[in-house]
GROMACS .gro file of C-alpha atoms in nm:
model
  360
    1UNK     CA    1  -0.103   0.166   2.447
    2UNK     CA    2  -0.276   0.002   2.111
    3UNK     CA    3   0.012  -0.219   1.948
    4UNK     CA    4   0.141  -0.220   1.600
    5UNK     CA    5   0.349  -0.562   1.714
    6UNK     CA    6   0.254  -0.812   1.355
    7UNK     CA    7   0.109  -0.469   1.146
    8UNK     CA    8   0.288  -0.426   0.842
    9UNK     CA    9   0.183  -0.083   0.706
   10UNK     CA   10   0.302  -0.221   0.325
   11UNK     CA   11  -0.014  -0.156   0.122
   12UNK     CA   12  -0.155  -0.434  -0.052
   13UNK     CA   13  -0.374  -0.377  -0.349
   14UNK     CA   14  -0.695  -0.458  -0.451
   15UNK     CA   15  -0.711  -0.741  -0.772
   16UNK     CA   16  -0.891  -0.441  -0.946
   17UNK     CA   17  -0.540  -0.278  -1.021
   18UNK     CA   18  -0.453  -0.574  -1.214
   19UNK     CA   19  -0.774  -0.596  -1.364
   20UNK     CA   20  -0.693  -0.205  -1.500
   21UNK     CA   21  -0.339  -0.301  -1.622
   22UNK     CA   22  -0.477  -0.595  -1.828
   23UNK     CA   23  -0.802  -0.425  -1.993
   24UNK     CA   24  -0.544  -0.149  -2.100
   25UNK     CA   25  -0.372  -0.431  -2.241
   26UNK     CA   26  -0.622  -0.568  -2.426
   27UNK     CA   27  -0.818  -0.241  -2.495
   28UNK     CA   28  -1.153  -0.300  -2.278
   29UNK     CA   29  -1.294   0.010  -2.119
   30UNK     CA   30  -1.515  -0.006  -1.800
   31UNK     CA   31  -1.850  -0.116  -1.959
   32UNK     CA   32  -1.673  -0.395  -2.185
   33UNK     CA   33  -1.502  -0.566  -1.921
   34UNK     CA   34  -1.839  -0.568  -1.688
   35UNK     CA   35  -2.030  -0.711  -2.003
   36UNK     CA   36  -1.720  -0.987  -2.040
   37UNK     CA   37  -1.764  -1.124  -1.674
   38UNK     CA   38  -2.164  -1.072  -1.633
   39UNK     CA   39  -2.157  -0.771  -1.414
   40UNK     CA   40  -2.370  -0.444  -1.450
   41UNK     CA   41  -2.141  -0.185  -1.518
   42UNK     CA   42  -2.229  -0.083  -1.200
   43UNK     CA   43  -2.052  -0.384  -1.028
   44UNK     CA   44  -1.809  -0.394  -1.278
   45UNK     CA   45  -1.688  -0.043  -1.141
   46UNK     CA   46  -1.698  -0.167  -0.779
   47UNK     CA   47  -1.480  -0.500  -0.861
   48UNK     CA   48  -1.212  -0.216  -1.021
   49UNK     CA   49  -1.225  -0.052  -0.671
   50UNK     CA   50  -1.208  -0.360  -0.431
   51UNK     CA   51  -1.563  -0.295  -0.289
   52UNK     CA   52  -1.698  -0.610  -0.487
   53UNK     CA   53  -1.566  -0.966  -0.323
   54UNK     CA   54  -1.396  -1.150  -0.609
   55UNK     CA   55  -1.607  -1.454  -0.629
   56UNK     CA   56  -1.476  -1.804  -0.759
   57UNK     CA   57  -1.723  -1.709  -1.091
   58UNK     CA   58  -1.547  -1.370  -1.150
   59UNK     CA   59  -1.248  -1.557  -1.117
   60UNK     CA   60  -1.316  -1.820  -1.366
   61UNK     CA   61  -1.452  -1.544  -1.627
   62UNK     CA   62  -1.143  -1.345  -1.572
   63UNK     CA   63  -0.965  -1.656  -1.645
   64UNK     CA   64  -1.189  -1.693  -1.993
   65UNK     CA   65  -1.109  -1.355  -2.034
   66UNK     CA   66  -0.725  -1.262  -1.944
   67UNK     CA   67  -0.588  -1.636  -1.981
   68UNK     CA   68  -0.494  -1.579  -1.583
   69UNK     CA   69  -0.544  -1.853  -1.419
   70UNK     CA   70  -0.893  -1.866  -1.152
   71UNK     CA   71  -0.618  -1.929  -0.897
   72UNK     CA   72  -0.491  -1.618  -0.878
   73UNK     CA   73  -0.744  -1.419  -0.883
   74UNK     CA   74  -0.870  -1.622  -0.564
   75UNK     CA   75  -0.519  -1.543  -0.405
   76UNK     CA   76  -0.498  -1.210  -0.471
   77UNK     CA   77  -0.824  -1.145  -0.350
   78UNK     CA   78  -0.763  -1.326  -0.055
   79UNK     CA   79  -0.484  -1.173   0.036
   80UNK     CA   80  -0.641  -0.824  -0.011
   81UNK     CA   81  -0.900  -0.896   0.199
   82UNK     CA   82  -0.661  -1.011   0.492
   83UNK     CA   83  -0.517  -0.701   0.454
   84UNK     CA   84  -0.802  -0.451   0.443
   85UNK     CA   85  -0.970  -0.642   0.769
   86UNK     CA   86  -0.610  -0.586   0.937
   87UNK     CA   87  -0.612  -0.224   0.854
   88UNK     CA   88  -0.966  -0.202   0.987
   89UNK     CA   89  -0.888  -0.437   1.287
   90UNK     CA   90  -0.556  -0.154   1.369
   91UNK     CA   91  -0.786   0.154   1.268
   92UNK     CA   92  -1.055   0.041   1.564
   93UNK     CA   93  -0.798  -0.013   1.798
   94UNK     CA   94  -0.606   0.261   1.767
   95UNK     CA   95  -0.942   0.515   1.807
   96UNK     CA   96  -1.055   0.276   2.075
   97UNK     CA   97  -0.718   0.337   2.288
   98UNK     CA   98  -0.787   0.732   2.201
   99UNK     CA   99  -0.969   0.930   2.477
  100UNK     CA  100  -1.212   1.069   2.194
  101UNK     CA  101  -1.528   1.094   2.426
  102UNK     CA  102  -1.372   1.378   2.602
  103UNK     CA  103  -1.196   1.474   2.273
  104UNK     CA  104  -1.550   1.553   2.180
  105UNK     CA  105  -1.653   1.704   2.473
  106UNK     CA  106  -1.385   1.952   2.440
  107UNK     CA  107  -1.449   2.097   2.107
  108UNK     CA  108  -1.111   1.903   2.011
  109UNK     CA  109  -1.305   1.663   1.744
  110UNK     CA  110  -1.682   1.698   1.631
  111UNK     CA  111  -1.943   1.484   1.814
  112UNK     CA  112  -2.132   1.229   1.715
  113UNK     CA  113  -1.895   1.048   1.462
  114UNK     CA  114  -1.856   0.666   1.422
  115UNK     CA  115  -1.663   0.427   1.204
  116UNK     CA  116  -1.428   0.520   0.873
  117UNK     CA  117  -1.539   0.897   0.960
  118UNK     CA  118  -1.426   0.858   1.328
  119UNK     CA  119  -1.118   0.723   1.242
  120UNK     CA  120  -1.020   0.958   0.958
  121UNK     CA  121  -1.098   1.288   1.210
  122UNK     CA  122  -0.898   1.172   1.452
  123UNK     CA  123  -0.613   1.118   1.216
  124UNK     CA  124  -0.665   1.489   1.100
  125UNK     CA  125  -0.633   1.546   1.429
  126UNK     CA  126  -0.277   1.404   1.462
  127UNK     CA  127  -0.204   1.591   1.100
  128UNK     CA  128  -0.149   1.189   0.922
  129UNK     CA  129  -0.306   0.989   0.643
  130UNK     CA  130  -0.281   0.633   0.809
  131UNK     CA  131  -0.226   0.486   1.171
  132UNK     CA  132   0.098   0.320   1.010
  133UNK     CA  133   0.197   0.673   0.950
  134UNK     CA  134   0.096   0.783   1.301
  135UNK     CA  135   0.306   0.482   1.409
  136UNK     CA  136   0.612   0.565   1.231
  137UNK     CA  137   0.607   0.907   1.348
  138UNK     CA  138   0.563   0.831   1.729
  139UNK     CA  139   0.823   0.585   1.749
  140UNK     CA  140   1.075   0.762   1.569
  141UNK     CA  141   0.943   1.160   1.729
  142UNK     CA  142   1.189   1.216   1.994
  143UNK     CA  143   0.999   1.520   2.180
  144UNK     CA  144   1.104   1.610   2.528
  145UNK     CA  145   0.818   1.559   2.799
  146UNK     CA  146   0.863   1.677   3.151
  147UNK     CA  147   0.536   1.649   3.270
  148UNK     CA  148   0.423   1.683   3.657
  149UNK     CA  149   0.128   1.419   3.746
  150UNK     CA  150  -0.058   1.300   4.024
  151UNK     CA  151   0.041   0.973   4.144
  152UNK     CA  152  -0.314   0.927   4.238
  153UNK     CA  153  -0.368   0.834   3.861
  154UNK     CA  154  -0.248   0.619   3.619
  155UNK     CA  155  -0.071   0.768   3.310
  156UNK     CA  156  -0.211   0.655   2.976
  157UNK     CA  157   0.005   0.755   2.718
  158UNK     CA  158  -0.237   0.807   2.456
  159UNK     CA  159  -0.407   1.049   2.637
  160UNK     CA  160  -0.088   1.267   2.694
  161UNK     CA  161   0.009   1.248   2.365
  162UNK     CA  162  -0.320   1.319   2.253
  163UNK     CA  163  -0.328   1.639   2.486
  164UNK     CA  164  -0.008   1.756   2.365
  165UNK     CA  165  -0.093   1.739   2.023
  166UNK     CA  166  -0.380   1.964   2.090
  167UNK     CA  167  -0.130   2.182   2.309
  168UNK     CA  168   0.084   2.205   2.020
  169UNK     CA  169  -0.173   2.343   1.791
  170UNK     CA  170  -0.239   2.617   1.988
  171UNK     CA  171   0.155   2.681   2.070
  172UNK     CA  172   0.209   2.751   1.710
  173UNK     CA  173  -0.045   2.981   1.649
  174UNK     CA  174   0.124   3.240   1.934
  175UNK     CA  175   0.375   3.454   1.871
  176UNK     CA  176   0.678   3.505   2.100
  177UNK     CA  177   0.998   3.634   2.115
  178UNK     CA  178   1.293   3.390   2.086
  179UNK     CA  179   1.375   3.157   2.371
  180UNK     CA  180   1.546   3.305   2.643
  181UNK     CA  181   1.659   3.151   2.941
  182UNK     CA  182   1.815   3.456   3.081
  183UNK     CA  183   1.518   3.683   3.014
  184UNK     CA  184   1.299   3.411   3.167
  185UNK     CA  185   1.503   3.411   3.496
  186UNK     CA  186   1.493   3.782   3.534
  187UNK     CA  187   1.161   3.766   3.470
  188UNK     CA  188   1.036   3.595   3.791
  189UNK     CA  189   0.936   3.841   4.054
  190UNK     CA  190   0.713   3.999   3.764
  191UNK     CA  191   0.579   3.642   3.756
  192UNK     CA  192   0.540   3.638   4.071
  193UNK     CA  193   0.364   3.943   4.169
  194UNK     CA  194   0.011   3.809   4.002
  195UNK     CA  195   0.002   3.554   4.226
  196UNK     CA  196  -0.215   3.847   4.435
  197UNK     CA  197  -0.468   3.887   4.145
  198UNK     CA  198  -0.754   3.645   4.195
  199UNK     CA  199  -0.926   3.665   3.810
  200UNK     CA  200  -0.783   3.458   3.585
  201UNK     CA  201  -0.894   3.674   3.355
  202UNK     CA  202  -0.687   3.953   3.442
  203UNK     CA  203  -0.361   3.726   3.559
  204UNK     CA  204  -0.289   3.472   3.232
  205UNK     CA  205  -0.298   3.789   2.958
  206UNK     CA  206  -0.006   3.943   3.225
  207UNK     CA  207   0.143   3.635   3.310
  208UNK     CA  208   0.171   3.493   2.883
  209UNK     CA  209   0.276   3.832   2.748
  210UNK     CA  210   0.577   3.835   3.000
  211UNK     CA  211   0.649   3.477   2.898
  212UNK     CA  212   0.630   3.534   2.563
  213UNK     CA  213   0.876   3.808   2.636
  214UNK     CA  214   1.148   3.563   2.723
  215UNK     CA  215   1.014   3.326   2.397
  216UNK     CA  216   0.760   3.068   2.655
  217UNK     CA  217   0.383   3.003   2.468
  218UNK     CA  218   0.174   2.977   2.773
  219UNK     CA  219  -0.087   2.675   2.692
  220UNK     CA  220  -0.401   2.659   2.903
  221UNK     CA  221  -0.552   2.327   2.835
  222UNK     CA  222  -0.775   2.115   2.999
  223UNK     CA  223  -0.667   1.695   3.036
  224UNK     CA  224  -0.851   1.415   2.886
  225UNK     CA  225  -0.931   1.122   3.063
  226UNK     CA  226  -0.635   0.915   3.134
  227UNK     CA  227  -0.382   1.233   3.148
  228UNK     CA  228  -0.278   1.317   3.509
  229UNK     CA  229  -0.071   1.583   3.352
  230UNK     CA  230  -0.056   1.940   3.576
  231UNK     CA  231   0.192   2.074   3.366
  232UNK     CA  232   0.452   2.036   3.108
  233UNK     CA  233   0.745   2.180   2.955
  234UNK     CA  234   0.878   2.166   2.591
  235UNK     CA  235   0.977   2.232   2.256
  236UNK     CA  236   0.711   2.215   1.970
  237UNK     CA  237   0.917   2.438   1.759
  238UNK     CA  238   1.317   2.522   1.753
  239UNK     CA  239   1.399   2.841   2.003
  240UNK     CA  240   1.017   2.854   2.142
  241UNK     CA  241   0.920   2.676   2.484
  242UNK     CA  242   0.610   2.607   2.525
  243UNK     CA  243   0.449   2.601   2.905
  244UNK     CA  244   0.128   2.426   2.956
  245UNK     CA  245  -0.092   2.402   3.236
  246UNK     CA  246  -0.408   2.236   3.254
  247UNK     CA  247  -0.508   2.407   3.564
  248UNK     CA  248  -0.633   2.053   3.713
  249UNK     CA  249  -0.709   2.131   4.044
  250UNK     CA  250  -0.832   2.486   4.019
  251UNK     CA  251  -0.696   2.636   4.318
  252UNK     CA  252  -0.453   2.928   4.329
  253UNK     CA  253  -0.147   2.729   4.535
  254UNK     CA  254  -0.160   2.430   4.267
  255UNK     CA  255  -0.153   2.655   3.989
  256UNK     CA  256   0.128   2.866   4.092
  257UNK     CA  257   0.333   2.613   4.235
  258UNK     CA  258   0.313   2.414   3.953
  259UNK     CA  259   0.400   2.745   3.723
  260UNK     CA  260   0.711   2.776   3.858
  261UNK     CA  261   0.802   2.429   3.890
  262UNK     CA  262   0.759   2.435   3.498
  263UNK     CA  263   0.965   2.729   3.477
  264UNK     CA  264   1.209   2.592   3.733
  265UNK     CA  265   1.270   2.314   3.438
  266UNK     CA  266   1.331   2.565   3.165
  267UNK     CA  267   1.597   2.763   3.333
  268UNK     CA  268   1.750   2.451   3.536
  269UNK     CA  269   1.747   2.168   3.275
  270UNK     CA  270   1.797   2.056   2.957
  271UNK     CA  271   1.439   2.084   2.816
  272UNK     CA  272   1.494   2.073   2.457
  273UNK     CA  273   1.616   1.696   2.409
  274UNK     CA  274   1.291   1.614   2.449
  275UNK     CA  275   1.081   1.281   2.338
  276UNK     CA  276   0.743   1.153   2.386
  277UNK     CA  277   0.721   0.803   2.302
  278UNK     CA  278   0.760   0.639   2.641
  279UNK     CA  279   0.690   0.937   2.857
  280UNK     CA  280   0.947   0.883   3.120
  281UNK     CA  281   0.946   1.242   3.183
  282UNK     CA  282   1.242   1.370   3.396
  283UNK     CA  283   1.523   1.174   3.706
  284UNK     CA  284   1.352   1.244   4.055
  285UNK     CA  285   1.644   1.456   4.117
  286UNK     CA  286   1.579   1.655   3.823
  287UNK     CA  287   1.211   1.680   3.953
  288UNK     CA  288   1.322   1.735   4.333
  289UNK     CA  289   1.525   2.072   4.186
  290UNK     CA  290   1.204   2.170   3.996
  291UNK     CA  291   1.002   2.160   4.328
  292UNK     CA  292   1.296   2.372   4.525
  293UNK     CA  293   1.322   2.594   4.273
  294UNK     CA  294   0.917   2.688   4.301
  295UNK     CA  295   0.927   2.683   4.639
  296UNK     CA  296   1.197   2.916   4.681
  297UNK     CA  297   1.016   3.153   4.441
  298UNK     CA  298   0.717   3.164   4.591
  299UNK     CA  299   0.881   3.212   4.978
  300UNK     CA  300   1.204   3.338   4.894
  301UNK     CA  301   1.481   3.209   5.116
  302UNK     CA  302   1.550   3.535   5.298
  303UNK     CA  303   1.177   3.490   5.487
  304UNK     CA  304   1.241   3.137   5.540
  305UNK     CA  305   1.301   3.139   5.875
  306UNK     CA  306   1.027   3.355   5.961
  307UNK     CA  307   0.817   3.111   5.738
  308UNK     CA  308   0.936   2.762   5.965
  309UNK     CA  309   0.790   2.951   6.261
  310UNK     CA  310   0.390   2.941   6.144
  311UNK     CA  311   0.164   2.716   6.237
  312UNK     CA  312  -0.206   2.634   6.203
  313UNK     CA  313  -0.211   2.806   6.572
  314UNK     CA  314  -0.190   3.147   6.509
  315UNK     CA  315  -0.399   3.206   6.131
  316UNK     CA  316  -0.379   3.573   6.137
  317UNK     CA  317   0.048   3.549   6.100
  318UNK     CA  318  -0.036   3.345   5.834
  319UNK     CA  319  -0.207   3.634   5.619
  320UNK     CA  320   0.011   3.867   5.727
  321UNK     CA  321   0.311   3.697   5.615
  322UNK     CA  322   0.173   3.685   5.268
  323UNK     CA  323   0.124   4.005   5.304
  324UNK     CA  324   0.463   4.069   5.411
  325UNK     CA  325   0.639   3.874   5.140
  326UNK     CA  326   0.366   3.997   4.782
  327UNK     CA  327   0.197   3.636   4.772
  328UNK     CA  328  -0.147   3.482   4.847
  329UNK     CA  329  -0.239   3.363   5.159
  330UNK     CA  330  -0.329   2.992   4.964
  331UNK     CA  331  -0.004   3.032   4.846
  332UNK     CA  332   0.159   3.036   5.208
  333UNK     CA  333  -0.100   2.833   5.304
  334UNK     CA  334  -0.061   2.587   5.052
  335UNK     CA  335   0.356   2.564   5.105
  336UNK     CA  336   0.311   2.513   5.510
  337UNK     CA  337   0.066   2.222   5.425
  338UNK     CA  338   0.297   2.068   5.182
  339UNK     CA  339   0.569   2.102   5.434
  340UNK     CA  340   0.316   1.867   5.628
  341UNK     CA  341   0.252   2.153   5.953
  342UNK     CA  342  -0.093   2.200   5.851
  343UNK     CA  343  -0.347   1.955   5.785
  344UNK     CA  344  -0.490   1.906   5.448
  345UNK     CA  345  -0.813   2.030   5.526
  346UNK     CA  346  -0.765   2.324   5.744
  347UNK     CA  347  -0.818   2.681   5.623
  348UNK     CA  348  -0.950   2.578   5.296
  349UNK     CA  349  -1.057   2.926   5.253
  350UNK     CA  350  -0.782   3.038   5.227
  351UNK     CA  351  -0.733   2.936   4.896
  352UNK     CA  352  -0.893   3.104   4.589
  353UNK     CA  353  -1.073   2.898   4.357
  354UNK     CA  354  -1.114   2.930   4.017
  355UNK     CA  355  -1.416   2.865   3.741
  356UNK     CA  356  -1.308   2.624   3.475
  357UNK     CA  357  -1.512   2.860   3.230
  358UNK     CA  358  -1.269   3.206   3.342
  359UNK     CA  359  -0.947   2.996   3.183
  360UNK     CA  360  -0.840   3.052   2.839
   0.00000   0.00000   0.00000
């Protein structure tokens, strides 16, 4: 992550705002003051604004001029400019450590930008004037992440935060009921059921309007580069969870596992002492419960037994205990191969795949 180790946000300003206080001190305006040091009035405007370098001949005119000594002027100017090229030195590296190619790609910022304007759109983005300020706010944010990844990848923490922040957005623009871990619990089996429906497009409107019931914003959001993130659980806002998936491997016994293995951390744990600076996410044991408490949705623990008996032998008592039990067959299919008694790569049929385009 880009550090702000040496930074100091205090703002230093340009000579020009000493320049202002002593032409209203001896009554120059704008176009006297540029005559006085041999500047059009132009320049003379731009040496008021800090986008003319204070040469060592301005310096000796203001001298003339003010009775301020050349010396000065020449410090203050250097130590503006020190200043500026360390806010523009932090500004760079801060975007650079920002995944903003795929920002772009995903509609999250506008294409095609560069420089100052690149910088100040992705500060929009975080809702901040300054990276200081987006400093200052990130160290001191303490916001709850639980987030399942792959261990295949390497978490960068920019790009979580960054997809959070854009997970956030859309949290607060849906409405829910208040949080309610009780409703949420009773709520699973009507969860569960759409496990069976194949369109995306018909399960997530069912599946976020019973959430929202029990006061969970259901966030479908793709990652950025850098965020392994499958899932996460938190609290944007006070008595509203919000439940995001990012749907990252687009097949039907990911998605669902990894459902109620969010939900499994809303009605087991503490979600709402939350933080993201650091994104330590939850104990293993915490994250050992949230995978128990999935599993044991999807094949409740009354067909357990029967479940230990299948094997990759017999396919047919695969689909019909799906059947049996009102979940998909890459759902069963998916928890036998987990439980490491079918390979990987067997029955991949099974499994329904979904289009990135049919999630919203």
């Amino acid at each position: 992550m880009v550090s702000d180790n040496g930074f100091n946000p205090d703002w230093v300003s340009a000579p020009g705002d000493t320049i202002i206080d002593l032409m209203d001190e001896h009554g120059f305006n704008e176009e006297e003051l540029s005559k006085r040091v041999g500047l059009s009035l132009i320049k003379g405007r731009e040496l008021i604004s800090g986008e003319l370098i204070l040469t060592e001949k301005i310096a000796n005119k203001l001298e003339s001029l003010f009775d301020v000594s050349a010396t000065f002027w020449l410090s203050r100017e250097d130590k503006y400019r020190q200043h500026k090229d360390a806010i523009i030195r932090q500004n760079n590296e801060w975007v650079q450590s920002l995944p903003t190619s795929d920002m772009s790609k995903l509609g999250w910022i506008p294409k095609g930008l560069s420089g100052n304007k690149k910088v100040e759109c992705c500060l929009s983005f975080f809702g901040v004037s300054s990276v200081p300020e987006w400093f200052n706010y990130y160290k001191n944010k303490q916001t709850a992440i639980a987030f399942r990844k792959s261990e295949a990848f390497r978490t960068e923490e920019m790009a979580v935060i960054t997809w959070l922040k854009k997970a956030e957005y859309i949290s607060r623009k849906q409405r829910t009921y208040a949080w309610d871990k009780e409703i949420l619990k009773g709520s699973l089996e009507d969860l569960r059921k759409h496990s069976l429906e194949p369109d995306p497009k018909v399960f997530l409107p069912a599946i976020r309007s019973i959430l929202a019931d029990a006061g969970v914003a259901l966030v479908i959001l793709p990652t950025p580069k850098g965020c392994p993130a499958s899932g996460a659980t938190c609290f944007f806002e006070h008595g509203k969870a919000t439940l995001i998936m990012s749907f990252r491997y687009l097949r039907d016994d990911h998605f669902w596992f990894t459902l109620f293995h969010e939900v499994g951390h809303l009605v087991l744990h503490n979600c709402e002492q939350h933080r993201i600076e650091g994104m330590s996410g939850l104990s293993e044991k915490e994250e050992q419960e949230a995978n128990e408490f999935s599993s044991s949705v999807l094949i409740p623990p009354a067909y357990r037994a029967e479940f230990d008996t299948l094997t990759g032998r017999n396919w047919k008592n695969i689909i019909k205990f799906a059947r049996k039990i009102g979940v998909s067959k890459g759902i069963v299919l998916g928890q036998l191969q987990h439980a490491q008694r079918i390979p990987f790569d067997h029955f991949a049929k099974f499994k329904v795949k979904y289009n990135r385009e049919d999630l919203s």
